[in-house]
Amino acid sequence: VSVDNETAAFEATFRLLQLGHRRIAFLRFVLLSIHDIDPDSKRREYGFRSALKEAGIPSPEDSVFNTFSKDTSQSPAIQACLNTKPAFSAVFAVDSKGARLVAQAANERGLSVPGDLSIACFQSVNRYAGNSSGPQIDFEAIGNESVRLLGSQARYPTHLQMPTKWFDGETIAPPKR
């Protein structure tokens, strides 16, 4: 049982596009223990790029940034995200930590969220990301569904993808014109 990362990322990106954002950064997570991009991040990035492609928006290489567990608001990827020209009007992070770091870095520069920069992120339904907008994952429901599957005595392996629920937080708005 897993999260339907691709669909959730597609839908979240599409929401940003509907608001008028055309320069959207994507923050993915690198898992050092496997020396690669986190598998969930890969599926989320695929959904992000698919939404841009469907909307006819190019997905330049300078729009994807790698974050690490020890990053701070001053880390190179977070700073590069905010230094890119032309500037991004929105950032979509694969997790709430990345979103918090971007928000902190934006605040340190005197930028307001969502006035100057919109931020969306994946997060738990428990909203550890505060009032961040984005797809919410119900980890308790995933656990319950996993237990149900284990007890079902299914003959064949089953893979279920659980949907996310969009949370309208306080971190996205139409871009400034």
CSV table of C-alpha atoms in Angstrom, one decimal:
chain,number,residue,atom,x,y,z
A,1,VAL,CA,0.0,0.0,0.0
A,2,SER,CA,1.5,3.3,-1.0
A,3,VAL,CA,0.5,6.9,-1.8
A,4,ASP,CA,-0.6,7.7,-5.3
A,5,ASN,CA,2.3,10.2,-5.6
A,6,GLU,CA,2.1,10.7,-9.3
A,7,THR,CA,-1.6,11.6,-9.4
A,8,ALA,CA,-1.3,13.8,-6.3
A,9,ALA,CA,1.7,15.7,-7.7
A,10,PHE,CA,0.0,16.1,-11.1
A,11,GLU,CA,-3.2,17.6,-9.4
A,12,ALA,CA,-1.2,19.9,-7.1
A,13,THR,CA,0.9,21.2,-10.0
A,14,PHE,CA,-2.3,21.7,-12.0
A,15,ARG,CA,-3.8,23.8,-9.2
A,16,LEU,CA,-0.7,26.0,-9.3
A,17,LEU,CA,-1.1,26.3,-13.0
A,18,GLN,CA,-4.8,27.2,-12.7
A,19,LEU,CA,-3.8,30.1,-10.4
A,20,GLY,CA,-1.6,31.5,-13.1
A,21,HIS,CA,1.9,30.2,-12.1
A,22,ARG,CA,4.2,29.4,-15.0
A,23,ARG,CA,7.6,29.3,-13.3
A,24,ILE,CA,7.3,26.6,-10.7
A,25,ALA,CA,10.3,25.1,-8.9
A,26,PHE,CA,10.2,21.5,-7.7
A,27,LEU,CA,12.1,20.4,-4.5
A,28,ARG,CA,12.9,16.7,-4.4
A,29,PHE,CA,14.6,14.8,-1.7
A,30,VAL,CA,17.8,12.8,-2.0
A,31,LEU,CA,18.1,9.8,0.3
A,32,LEU,CA,21.7,9.4,1.1
A,33,SER,CA,21.3,5.9,2.4
A,34,ILE,CA,20.5,4.7,-1.1
A,35,HIS,CA,22.6,7.3,-2.9
A,36,ASP,CA,19.7,8.3,-5.1
A,37,ILE,CA,16.6,10.4,-5.3
A,38,ASP,CA,13.9,9.2,-2.8
A,39,PRO,CA,11.6,6.8,-4.7
A,40,ASP,CA,8.5,8.8,-3.7
A,41,SER,CA,10.2,12.0,-4.9
A,42,LYS,CA,10.8,10.3,-8.3
A,43,ARG,CA,7.0,9.6,-8.7
A,44,ARG,CA,6.1,13.1,-7.5
A,45,GLU,CA,8.5,14.6,-9.9
A,46,TYR,CA,7.0,12.6,-12.7
A,47,GLY,CA,3.5,13.9,-11.9
A,48,PHE,CA,4.9,17.4,-11.7
A,49,ARG,CA,6.5,17.2,-15.1
A,50,SER,CA,3.5,15.5,-16.6
A,51,ALA,CA,1.2,18.4,-15.5
A,52,LEU,CA,3.6,20.9,-17.0
A,53,LYS,CA,3.8,18.9,-20.2
A,54,GLU,CA,0.0,18.6,-20.5
A,55,ALA,CA,-0.3,22.4,-20.0
A,56,GLY,CA,2.3,23.0,-22.7
A,57,ILE,CA,4.7,24.6,-20.2
A,58,PRO,CA,8.4,23.7,-20.6
A,59,SER,CA,10.0,22.0,-17.7
A,60,PRO,CA,13.5,23.5,-17.7
A,61,GLU,CA,16.3,21.7,-15.9
A,62,ASP,CA,16.8,24.7,-13.6
A,63,SER,CA,13.4,24.1,-12.1
A,64,VAL,CA,14.3,20.9,-10.1
A,65,PHE,CA,16.4,21.1,-6.9
A,66,ASN,CA,17.8,18.4,-4.7
A,67,THR,CA,17.4,18.7,-0.9
A,68,PHE,CA,19.0,16.6,1.8
A,69,SER,CA,18.1,15.8,5.4
A,70,LYS,CA,20.6,18.2,6.9
A,71,ASP,CA,19.6,21.2,4.8
A,72,THR,CA,18.8,24.6,6.3
A,73,SER,CA,17.3,27.7,4.8
A,74,GLN,CA,20.9,28.7,3.8
A,75,SER,CA,21.7,25.5,2.0
A,76,PRO,CA,22.8,25.8,-1.6
A,77,ALA,CA,19.7,24.2,-3.2
A,78,ILE,CA,17.3,26.4,-1.2
A,79,GLN,CA,19.3,29.5,-2.0
A,80,ALA,CA,19.6,28.5,-5.7
A,81,CYS,CA,15.8,28.0,-5.9
A,82,LEU,CA,15.3,31.6,-4.7
A,83,ASN,CA,18.2,33.0,-6.8
A,84,THR,CA,17.1,31.6,-10.2
A,85,LYS,CA,16.3,34.2,-12.9
A,86,PRO,CA,13.7,34.6,-14.0
A,87,ALA,CA,12.3,34.0,-10.5
A,88,PHE,CA,9.9,31.3,-9.6
A,89,SER,CA,6.4,32.3,-8.6
A,90,ALA,CA,5.8,29.0,-6.8
A,91,VAL,CA,7.7,26.1,-5.3
A,92,PHE,CA,6.3,22.6,-5.0
A,93,ALA,CA,8.1,20.5,-2.3
A,94,VAL,CA,8.0,16.8,-1.9
A,95,ASP,CA,7.8,17.2,1.9
A,96,SER,CA,6.9,19.7,4.5
A,97,LYS,CA,10.5,20.2,5.6
A,98,GLY,CA,11.5,21.4,2.2
A,99,ALA,CA,8.5,23.8,2.2
A,100,ARG,CA,9.4,25.2,5.6
A,101,LEU,CA,13.0,25.8,4.5
A,102,VAL,CA,11.9,27.7,1.4
A,103,ALA,CA,9.4,29.7,3.4
A,104,GLN,CA,12.1,30.5,6.0
A,105,ALA,CA,14.6,31.5,3.3
A,106,ALA,CA,12.0,33.6,1.6
A,107,ASN,CA,11.1,35.3,4.9
A,108,GLU,CA,14.9,36.0,5.5
A,109,ARG,CA,14.9,37.9,2.1
A,110,GLY,CA,11.8,39.9,3.0
A,111,LEU,CA,9.5,37.9,0.6
A,112,SER,CA,6.0,37.1,1.7
A,113,VAL,CA,4.3,33.7,1.3
A,114,PRO,CA,2.0,33.6,-0.6
A,115,GLY,CA,2.2,37.2,-1.7
A,116,ASP,CA,5.6,37.0,-3.4
A,117,LEU,CA,6.0,33.2,-3.5
A,118,SER,CA,3.5,30.4,-3.3
A,119,ILE,CA,4.6,27.2,-1.7
A,120,ALA,CA,2.8,23.8,-1.8
A,121,CYS,CA,4.0,20.5,-0.3
A,122,PHE,CA,3.1,17.0,0.5
A,123,GLN,CA,2.2,16.6,4.1
A,124,SER,CA,0.5,14.3,6.7
A,125,VAL,CA,-3.1,14.8,7.5
A,126,ASN,CA,-1.8,15.7,10.9
A,127,ARG,CA,-0.5,18.9,9.2
A,128,TYR,CA,3.1,19.0,10.6
A,129,ALA,CA,3.5,21.6,7.9
A,130,GLY,CA,1.2,24.0,9.7
A,131,ASN,CA,-1.0,25.8,7.2
A,132,SER,CA,0.8,24.7,4.1
A,133,SER,CA,-1.3,24.1,1.0
A,134,GLY,CA,-0.9,20.7,-0.7
A,135,PRO,CA,-1.8,17.1,-0.9
A,136,GLN,CA,-2.3,15.4,2.5
A,137,ILE,CA,-1.3,11.8,3.2
A,138,ASP,CA,-3.4,9.7,5.6
A,139,PHE,CA,-0.7,7.4,7.1
A,140,GLU,CA,-3.1,5.8,9.5
A,141,ALA,CA,-5.4,4.8,6.6
A,142,ILE,CA,-2.4,3.4,4.8
A,143,GLY,CA,-1.5,1.3,7.8
A,144,ASN,CA,-5.1,0.1,8.3
A,145,GLU,CA,-5.3,-0.9,4.6
A,146,SER,CA,-2.0,-2.7,4.9
A,147,VAL,CA,-3.2,-4.7,7.9
A,148,ARG,CA,-6.5,-5.5,6.0
A,149,LEU,CA,-4.5,-6.8,3.0
A,150,LEU,CA,-2.2,-8.9,5.2
A,151,GLY,CA,-5.3,-10.5,6.8
A,152,SER,CA,-7.2,-11.1,3.5
A,153,GLN,CA,-5.2,-14.2,2.5
A,154,ALA,CA,-5.0,-12.9,-1.0
A,155,ARG,CA,-3.4,-15.4,-3.4
A,156,TYR,CA,-1.6,-12.8,-5.5
A,157,PRO,CA,0.5,-9.8,-4.5
A,158,THR,CA,-1.7,-6.7,-4.4
A,159,HIS,CA,-0.5,-3.1,-4.7
A,160,LEU,CA,-3.0,-0.4,-3.7
A,161,GLN,CA,-2.3,3.3,-4.2
A,162,MET,CA,-4.1,5.5,-1.7
A,163,PRO,CA,-5.3,8.9,-2.8
A,164,THR,CA,-4.3,12.1,-1.1
A,165,LYS,CA,-6.7,14.9,0.0
A,166,TRP,CA,-6.0,18.5,-1.0
A,167,PHE,CA,-5.6,20.9,1.9
A,168,ASP,CA,-6.3,24.6,1.1
A,169,GLY,CA,-3.8,26.1,3.4
A,170,GLU,CA,-2.5,29.7,3.5
A,171,THR,CA,0.6,29.3,1.3
A,172,ILE,CA,-0.6,29.6,-2.3
A,173,ALA,CA,-2.2,32.5,-4.2
A,174,PRO,CA,-2.2,33.8,-7.8
A,175,PRO,CA,1.3,35.2,-8.8
A,176,LYS,CA,1.9,38.9,-8.7
A,177,ARG,CA,1.6,40.4,-12.1
